[in-house]
Amino acid sequence: MVLQGIGLVLTAVLTGTVSVVLAVLALRWWDRGPGRGHRRLPQGLETSLRPTVMLFRDGRLVDATPPARALLDRLSAAEGDWTRLLQWIGPRFPDAIEALDRLDRLGRFESLGGTGSGSAALRLAVDQIEPGLLRVSITDPQAEYAGIVVDSMSQQAMEEELDLLRRSLDQTPMLVWRQDGEERVTWANAAYLRKAEAVAAEPIGWPLPRLLESPRPVPGAGTKTRRAALSHNGAVSWYDCHSHQVGDHTMMFALPADAAVRAERSLREFVQTLTKTFADLPIGLAIFDRQRHLQLFNPALIDLTNLPTGFLTARPTLFDLLDKLRELRMVPEPKDFRSWRQQMSNLESAAAVGHHVEEWSLPGGQTYRVTGRPHPDGAVAFLFEDITSEMSLTRKFRGEMALGHSILDNMGEAVVVFAPGGQVALTNQVYRDLWQTVPGSLGAALACWQAHAETGPGLQALAARLADTEGGQRGSGLIAGPQGRLLGWTVTRLPAGRQMVRFTLPDPLTLPDTAHQPALTGATG
């Protein structure tokens, strides 16, 4: 019995050992079987290695792997999955569109992508399984059997974007570089390298030289900006430098600012020239912004209005300035305050919309001309000009003119003056009473004379003498005027080509004997 028990134990042990050996052999055979050369990957990793395969029947998507569906979902919303796929294939596989039209004859088509670089170069394979049924496969030939878990679509997109960014930074005219915590240049774009090579006296090495004293960014304050200069061979180049903190490094951007510096310098010089010009003007100038605050004034404004300098430098409003002028009695004396405010409001509104001029007769006897002009962006400028002397001269001139007219009107002769073009420049009251009209031109005057006087050699001689602008300085004669009265006429040349004609009633005692001297009715020199 003991021997029989021992035999049963040995049989069980032997059977277990054989089972284990057979299980190990079976696992080895399973791993070496067809398609099982690699170990099975975890579920998430296995999903990332799925190929990009799509099945189309007559241009309609029948089936697709998850990467293929993700690709189609990222494409533009065109009509139909086949159209969307062709829009993606076209720029990446230049010869694919033409080959797809010949797929019925070829049966299979393969193409290597032309837009990727490195391991992101893609391969397109299209197989016609049966008429109308196509299988489209997109794979990475370099990573297909290398066991590398990479999404070729994403890698290609990243490399394309990286290439675009590199080209953009190398072609930009601004200087771009990166500095570490010790302000050493750790990266720079092509424009920075070209500028560094041009400035350096010898070949540059690594680390690159720092060209500009750029601003140091303040943590949490965002981008900081300052203007920096770069001198080379006596020429100075200006840049607007922007710095931005990225981790332990600082990104620097330097934009060329030479044009801005020149414009600012020209503006400063122009403002200085205007300031000097305004300072020498005898006309008071006050410029108000769109909120009607005083922005600019010149010394003449203080001299003309007696406004305190401190008051003007405090940038008062237009109405505050006008109220101050009213207190100083430097505005026309108003009847009441309401009418004064309305008058000033009208002045401001008229100056804001167009050229407006007023004359202020001040209580002190002075006369100011106030001119309002609109300026860009809603501003308005006022000019204060003392025209007291001008008004006095004008009044004096008008008085002298009135005196001259009064003297002419009280003369015993009828006087008319013709301008060089034949226009009537002047007539007196005796002339207007004699001929009962005020002619507008020489032709109208001749017509009036012919209508009211008898035609004869005297009238013809008068017309001939007026027409002869190159004749003598003086001519005279006799005509039979209105109501048969005998009139003596005299033509006198005046400066600037003017001619004066005088008609007089001759003294009967001095009249010649026309019966014996008929030529006296003509002209005499």
XYZ file of C-alpha atoms in Angstrom:
525
model
C 0.000 0.000 0.000
C 2.865 2.336 0.788
C 4.477 1.635 -2.540
C 1.202 2.199 -4.324
C 0.825 5.643 -2.651
C 4.346 6.667 -3.573
C 3.661 5.699 -7.167
C 0.561 7.849 -7.281
C 2.527 10.884 -5.968
C 5.271 10.415 -8.532
C 2.689 10.117 -11.298
C 1.027 13.402 -10.219
C 4.352 15.249 -10.060
C 5.375 13.953 -13.445
C 2.021 14.905 -14.947
C 2.268 18.490 -13.572
C 5.807 18.895 -14.851
C 4.802 17.763 -18.316
C 1.819 20.161 -18.259
C 4.045 23.120 -17.394
C 6.546 22.223 -20.104
C 3.766 21.851 -22.669
C 2.279 25.254 -21.635
C 5.660 26.969 -22.010
C 6.178 25.373 -25.419
C 2.699 26.431 -26.477
C 3.358 30.056 -25.462
C 6.635 30.089 -27.349
C 4.948 28.697 -30.431
C 2.178 31.313 -30.106
C 4.678 34.177 -29.881
C 6.558 32.899 -32.930
C 3.456 32.391 -35.000
C 2.624 34.557 -38.080
C 1.917 38.215 -37.195
C 3.007 37.716 -33.569
C 6.644 38.778 -33.738
C 6.059 41.638 -31.243
C 4.542 41.624 -27.818
C 1.020 42.909 -27.426
C 0.942 46.575 -26.418
C -1.325 48.160 -23.874
C -4.717 49.254 -25.148
C -3.999 53.022 -25.257
C -0.611 52.551 -26.933
C -2.050 50.051 -29.430
C -4.689 52.573 -30.420
C -2.036 55.242 -31.193
C -0.348 52.808 -33.603
C -3.447 52.101 -35.646
C -2.943 52.936 -39.338
C -4.762 55.699 -41.203
C -6.943 53.674 -43.566
C -10.227 54.647 -45.272
C -12.629 52.695 -47.501
C -14.651 54.592 -50.102
C -17.378 53.195 -52.323
C -18.337 55.480 -55.198
C -16.926 58.514 -53.346
C -18.773 57.751 -50.093
C -16.934 56.785 -46.899
C -17.741 53.190 -45.959
C -15.306 52.565 -43.095
C -12.249 54.194 -41.518
C -9.846 53.660 -38.655
C -9.971 56.087 -35.700
C -6.894 58.069 -36.898
C -8.486 58.369 -40.335
C -11.763 59.661 -38.886
C -9.826 62.140 -36.739
C -8.058 63.364 -39.872
C -11.338 63.856 -41.741
C -12.838 65.690 -38.775
C -9.990 68.216 -38.869
C -10.501 69.031 -42.538
C -12.614 71.893 -43.876
C -16.346 71.357 -44.090
C -16.607 70.636 -47.809
C -19.370 68.571 -49.374
C -18.542 64.885 -49.003
C -15.699 63.047 -47.296
C -14.025 62.256 -50.634
C -13.896 65.957 -51.606
C -12.471 66.889 -48.217
C -9.818 64.206 -48.519
C -8.821 65.381 -52.010
C -8.414 68.930 -50.668
C -5.972 67.587 -48.099
C -4.141 65.263 -50.533
C -3.716 67.849 -53.324
C -1.038 70.137 -51.803
C 0.838 67.245 -50.125
C 0.939 64.752 -53.001
C 1.171 66.799 -56.222
C 0.871 63.820 -58.613
C -1.925 62.059 -56.716
C -4.947 63.847 -58.231
C -3.944 63.020 -61.808
C -3.076 59.418 -60.912
C -6.448 58.885 -59.210
C -8.161 59.624 -62.517
C -6.209 56.687 -64.038
C -6.737 54.306 -61.133
C -9.167 52.084 -63.102
C -6.308 51.215 -65.429
C -3.491 51.174 -62.833
C -5.293 49.317 -60.044
C -2.859 50.691 -57.433
C -1.099 53.984 -56.855
C 1.598 55.039 -54.384
C 3.118 58.464 -53.815
C 5.610 59.975 -51.389
C 4.589 63.310 -49.882
C 6.490 66.405 -50.922
C 5.635 68.818 -48.109
C 6.971 66.986 -45.066
C 10.588 66.871 -43.974
C 12.596 64.257 -42.072
C 10.521 61.478 -40.579
C 7.304 63.352 -41.319
C 7.411 62.569 -45.059
C 4.187 60.630 -45.684
C 3.315 57.892 -48.165
C -0.074 57.623 -49.823
C -1.309 54.285 -51.167
C -4.628 53.869 -53.003
C -5.843 50.365 -53.961
C -8.862 49.526 -56.095
C -10.269 46.435 -54.399
C -13.110 46.139 -56.851
C -14.841 48.553 -59.236
C -16.048 51.537 -57.194
C -14.377 50.380 -53.949
C -11.120 52.128 -52.957
C -8.838 51.721 -49.978
C -6.773 54.790 -49.053
C -3.804 54.317 -46.707
C -1.580 57.085 -45.322
C 1.560 55.897 -43.543
C 5.002 57.041 -42.424
C 7.509 54.819 -44.302
C 10.383 55.525 -41.890
C 8.443 54.654 -38.740
C 6.242 51.920 -40.166
C 8.423 49.020 -38.940
C 10.626 50.810 -36.414
C 8.324 50.413 -33.437
C 8.208 54.213 -32.934
C 4.904 55.383 -31.505
C 4.425 58.676 -33.438
C 1.345 60.228 -35.006
C 2.710 61.072 -38.453
C -0.056 63.562 -39.168
C 0.692 65.532 -36.007
C 4.439 65.343 -36.582
C 4.091 66.610 -40.133
C 1.865 69.470 -39.002
C 4.343 70.394 -36.269
C 7.315 70.298 -38.643
C 5.465 72.379 -41.231
C 4.549 74.929 -38.586
C 8.114 74.919 -37.245
C 9.512 75.487 -40.738
C 7.040 78.335 -41.283
C 7.998 79.966 -37.985
C 11.712 79.665 -38.744
C 11.304 81.194 -42.187
C 9.146 83.989 -40.802
C 11.631 84.877 -38.066
C 14.564 84.767 -40.492
C 12.814 87.015 -43.007
C 11.491 89.587 -40.529
C 13.428 92.891 -40.525
C 13.333 93.180 -36.727
C 16.011 91.741 -34.459
C 14.849 88.824 -32.311
C 16.994 87.080 -29.725
C 16.802 85.258 -26.407
C 18.851 85.868 -23.262
C 19.371 83.676 -20.254
C 19.416 84.781 -16.633
C 23.009 86.039 -17.018
C 22.032 88.117 -20.092
C 23.906 85.864 -22.491
C 22.434 85.562 -25.995
C 21.360 81.940 -26.387
C 19.446 82.247 -29.687
C 18.983 84.852 -32.436
C 17.272 85.145 -35.783
C 18.947 85.801 -39.133
C 18.499 89.597 -38.957
C 20.305 89.683 -35.602
C 23.148 87.541 -36.943
C 23.574 89.757 -40.016
C 23.645 92.878 -37.870
C 26.118 91.288 -35.434
C 28.442 90.293 -38.297
C 28.241 93.806 -39.771
C 29.048 95.487 -36.461
C 31.780 93.082 -35.295
C 35.335 93.792 -36.399
C 36.159 90.069 -36.476
C 34.195 86.830 -37.013
C 31.633 86.329 -34.279
C 31.585 83.265 -32.083
C 29.406 81.722 -29.423
C 27.888 83.106 -27.292
C 26.728 85.855 -29.626
C 27.495 89.491 -28.788
C 24.729 91.568 -27.227
C 24.013 94.488 -29.569
C 21.430 96.546 -27.675
C 20.804 97.522 -24.090
C 17.249 96.266 -24.029
C 14.826 96.790 -21.135
C 14.647 94.280 -18.341
C 11.134 92.919 -17.908
C 9.501 93.169 -14.513
C 8.016 89.835 -13.361
C 4.268 89.938 -13.679
C 4.319 93.288 -15.510
C 4.139 91.849 -19.040
C 6.101 93.415 -21.886
C 8.426 96.344 -21.243
C 9.552 98.768 -23.949
C 12.371 101.236 -24.398
C 14.294 102.833 -27.259
C 17.939 101.930 -27.818
C 20.624 103.090 -30.262
C 23.217 101.067 -32.161
C 26.271 102.913 -33.532
C 28.339 101.603 -36.428
C 30.837 103.524 -38.577
C 29.510 106.835 -37.315
C 25.906 106.015 -38.192
C 23.307 105.549 -35.468
C 20.396 103.140 -35.870
C 17.453 103.334 -33.493
C 15.296 100.445 -32.316
C 12.184 100.101 -30.187
C 13.091 97.196 -27.899
C 10.422 95.000 -26.305
C 11.249 92.373 -23.689
C 9.104 89.522 -22.446
C 9.955 87.048 -19.716
C 9.576 83.363 -20.671
C 10.571 81.174 -17.745
C 14.223 81.728 -16.912
C 14.891 83.326 -20.296
C 13.957 86.674 -21.794
C 12.745 87.138 -25.350
C 13.856 90.387 -26.978
C 12.295 92.081 -29.997
C 13.918 95.164 -31.553
C 11.866 96.969 -34.199
C 13.642 99.499 -36.473
C 12.664 102.984 -35.336
C 14.797 105.217 -37.562
C 11.754 106.600 -39.388
C 9.963 107.279 -36.102
C 13.035 109.018 -34.653
C 13.373 111.199 -37.749
C 9.686 112.061 -37.613
C 9.877 112.924 -33.915
C 12.978 115.060 -34.478
C 11.295 116.867 -37.362
C 8.208 117.388 -35.227
C 10.277 118.827 -32.373
C 12.108 121.150 -34.750
C 8.813 122.179 -36.325
C 7.265 122.863 -32.929
C 10.335 124.876 -31.911
C 10.105 126.882 -35.132
C 6.418 127.499 -34.558
C 7.083 128.490 -30.955
C 9.709 131.010 -32.013
C 7.426 132.311 -34.745
C 4.469 132.609 -32.386
C 6.654 134.360 -29.832
C 7.543 137.079 -32.392
C 3.993 137.540 -33.671
C 2.260 140.789 -32.695
C -1.055 138.910 -32.850
C -2.254 137.105 -29.731
C -2.776 133.370 -30.292
C -4.839 130.968 -28.148
C -5.476 127.343 -29.224
C -8.092 125.236 -27.409
C -8.554 121.462 -27.696
C -11.851 119.716 -28.348
C -12.735 119.978 -24.636
C -12.037 123.721 -24.960
C -9.033 123.746 -22.652
C -6.210 126.140 -23.489
C -3.284 124.206 -24.991
C -1.073 126.867 -26.559
C -0.645 130.630 -26.294
C 2.040 133.171 -27.166
C 3.433 136.216 -25.295
C 1.454 138.631 -27.480
C -1.770 137.302 -25.929
C -0.546 138.426 -22.508
C 0.469 141.839 -23.840
C -2.871 142.425 -25.569
C -5.257 141.085 -22.931
C -3.336 141.675 -19.656
C -4.184 138.094 -18.628
C -1.941 136.749 -15.829
C 0.656 134.225 -16.953
C -0.233 131.868 -14.104
C -3.856 131.890 -15.181
C -2.929 130.916 -18.761
C -0.465 128.206 -17.748
C -3.230 126.585 -15.657
C -4.917 125.725 -18.980
C -8.303 127.372 -18.364
C -11.340 126.639 -20.478
C -12.470 128.977 -23.224
C -15.358 130.358 -21.183
C -13.144 130.830 -18.122
C -10.769 132.855 -20.275
C -13.606 134.965 -21.691
C -14.992 135.565 -18.204
C -11.532 136.675 -17.083
C -11.357 139.067 -20.041
C -14.731 140.482 -19.015
C -13.411 141.111 -15.495
C -10.408 142.954 -16.980
C -12.728 145.045 -19.223
C -11.029 143.625 -22.339
C -14.275 142.696 -24.106
C -17.145 144.826 -25.460
C -19.321 146.131 -22.671
C -22.399 143.854 -22.587
C -25.906 145.029 -21.823
C -26.442 142.136 -19.391
C -24.733 138.917 -18.373
C -27.234 136.686 -20.193
C -26.687 138.408 -23.515
C -22.927 138.276 -22.873
C -22.977 134.488 -22.364
C -25.115 134.033 -25.456
C -22.748 136.178 -27.478
C -19.728 134.166 -26.333
C -21.523 130.877 -27.054
C -22.246 132.110 -30.546
C -18.608 133.053 -30.941
C -17.423 129.568 -29.907
C -19.905 127.695 -32.117
C -19.214 129.920 -35.140
C -15.452 129.481 -34.756
C -15.825 125.699 -34.441
C -17.652 125.302 -37.760
C -15.861 127.873 -39.907
C -13.883 131.092 -40.214
C -15.434 133.724 -37.956
C -14.343 137.348 -37.454
C -15.574 139.914 -34.947
C -14.473 143.435 -34.077
C -14.463 144.300 -30.411
C -14.688 147.979 -29.465
C -13.274 148.008 -25.958
C -14.244 150.459 -23.223
C -10.704 151.889 -23.245
C -11.052 153.057 -26.846
C -9.119 150.179 -28.378
C -10.433 148.018 -31.191
C -9.571 144.308 -31.423
C -10.229 141.955 -34.292
C -11.013 138.469 -32.944
C -10.743 135.641 -35.473
C -11.855 132.075 -34.779
C -10.666 129.180 -36.932
C -11.475 125.454 -36.621
C -8.565 123.026 -36.292
C -8.346 119.240 -36.788
C -9.779 116.901 -34.163
C -12.307 119.459 -32.944
C -9.780 122.051 -31.760
C -10.302 125.778 -32.303
C -7.865 128.697 -32.468
C -8.525 132.353 -31.653
C -6.430 135.255 -32.898
C -6.515 138.615 -31.078
C -5.254 141.528 -33.158
C -5.066 145.182 -32.105
C -6.468 147.157 -35.051
C -6.864 150.464 -33.237
C -4.336 152.211 -35.512
C -5.848 150.588 -38.567
C -9.333 151.694 -37.592
C -8.087 155.222 -36.897
C -6.388 155.328 -40.282
C -9.499 153.950 -41.948
C -11.694 156.542 -40.286
C -9.250 159.280 -41.281
C -9.161 158.032 -44.855
C -12.933 157.847 -45.002
C -13.137 161.405 -43.660
C -10.732 162.622 -46.315
C -12.699 160.787 -48.992
C -15.915 162.364 -47.763
C -14.232 165.776 -47.811
C -13.034 165.240 -51.357
C -16.490 164.188 -52.506
C -17.988 167.214 -50.791
C -15.533 169.545 -52.540
C -16.280 167.961 -55.924
C -20.011 168.178 -55.358
C -19.717 171.896 -54.615
C -17.653 172.715 -57.677
C -19.286 174.648 -60.516
C -18.110 172.105 -63.073
C -19.587 168.700 -63.927
C -16.815 166.106 -63.428
C -16.577 162.437 -64.473
C -13.473 160.236 -64.180
C -12.912 157.119 -66.306
C -10.654 154.205 -65.330
C -8.176 152.724 -67.867
C -10.683 150.019 -68.843
C -13.415 152.571 -69.534
C -15.309 152.113 -66.253
C -16.647 155.179 -64.510
C -14.549 155.758 -61.388
C -16.092 158.973 -60.092
C -18.844 161.537 -60.758
C -19.897 164.628 -58.801
C -23.344 165.934 -58.049
C -23.138 168.679 -60.721
C -22.545 166.028 -63.411
C -25.464 163.918 -62.201
C -27.751 166.978 -62.174
C -26.577 168.037 -65.664
C -26.951 164.723 -67.476
C -29.632 163.203 -65.185
C -27.838 159.804 -65.023
C -24.841 157.973 -63.581
C -23.091 156.095 -66.420
C -21.373 152.817 -65.772
C -18.809 153.015 -68.558
C -17.319 155.307 -71.190
C -19.587 153.829 -73.861
C -22.691 154.534 -71.769
C -21.485 158.098 -71.117
C -20.946 158.763 -74.861
C -24.422 157.377 -75.592
C -25.902 159.682 -72.946
C -24.068 162.711 -74.348
C -25.175 161.944 -77.897
C -28.773 161.554 -76.732
C -28.901 164.851 -74.831
C -26.555 167.013 -76.911
C -26.623 168.187 -80.508
C -24.429 166.248 -82.871
C -21.597 168.369 -84.141
C -17.832 168.659 -84.480
C -17.440 169.425 -80.762
C -19.050 166.139 -79.650
C -17.075 164.203 -82.278
C -13.858 165.867 -81.118
C -14.676 164.877 -77.469
C -15.232 161.241 -78.424
C -12.048 161.193 -80.518
C -9.982 162.684 -77.712
C -11.280 160.104 -75.181
C -10.536 157.274 -77.612
C -6.994 158.571 -78.239
C -5.255 157.223 -75.121
C -1.849 158.188 -76.542
C -2.831 161.812 -77.182
C -1.748 164.922 -75.345
C -2.259 165.627 -71.695
C -5.155 167.996 -72.233
C -7.888 168.748 -74.788
C -10.889 171.072 -74.830
C -13.789 172.201 -76.959
C -17.442 173.249 -77.041
C -20.653 171.269 -77.436
C -24.358 172.115 -77.374
C -25.506 170.381 -74.210
C -28.925 169.621 -72.765
C -31.635 172.187 -73.455
C -29.363 173.789 -76.058
C -26.954 175.216 -73.489
C -23.444 175.757 -74.709
C -20.960 173.660 -72.687
C -17.215 173.745 -72.660
C -15.482 170.414 -72.196
C -11.960 169.638 -71.088
C -10.218 166.204 -71.062
C -7.292 165.820 -68.679
C -4.961 162.828 -68.467
C -4.539 161.549 -64.882
C -1.989 159.081 -63.444
C -2.456 155.321 -63.966
C -4.218 155.814 -67.297
C -7.282 157.587 -65.939
C -9.083 160.410 -67.797
C -11.102 163.244 -66.298
C -13.788 165.110 -68.276
C -15.096 168.468 -67.076
C -18.145 170.240 -68.463
C -18.448 173.998 -67.783
C -20.879 176.746 -68.700
C -18.601 179.312 -70.392
C -18.804 183.012 -69.563
C -20.834 184.762 -72.314
C -18.365 187.612 -72.381
C -15.529 185.232 -73.299
C -17.389 183.189 -75.930
C -15.745 183.446 -79.373
C -17.611 184.649 -82.433
C -18.737 181.292 -83.808
C -19.988 182.900 -86.989
C -16.488 183.983 -87.944
C -14.559 181.158 -86.093
C -16.551 177.890 -86.521
C -13.441 175.788 -85.745
C -13.687 176.736 -82.069
C -16.527 174.262 -81.660
C -14.017 171.480 -82.266
C -11.085 170.385 -80.103
C -8.078 172.431 -79.191
C -4.836 171.144 -77.840
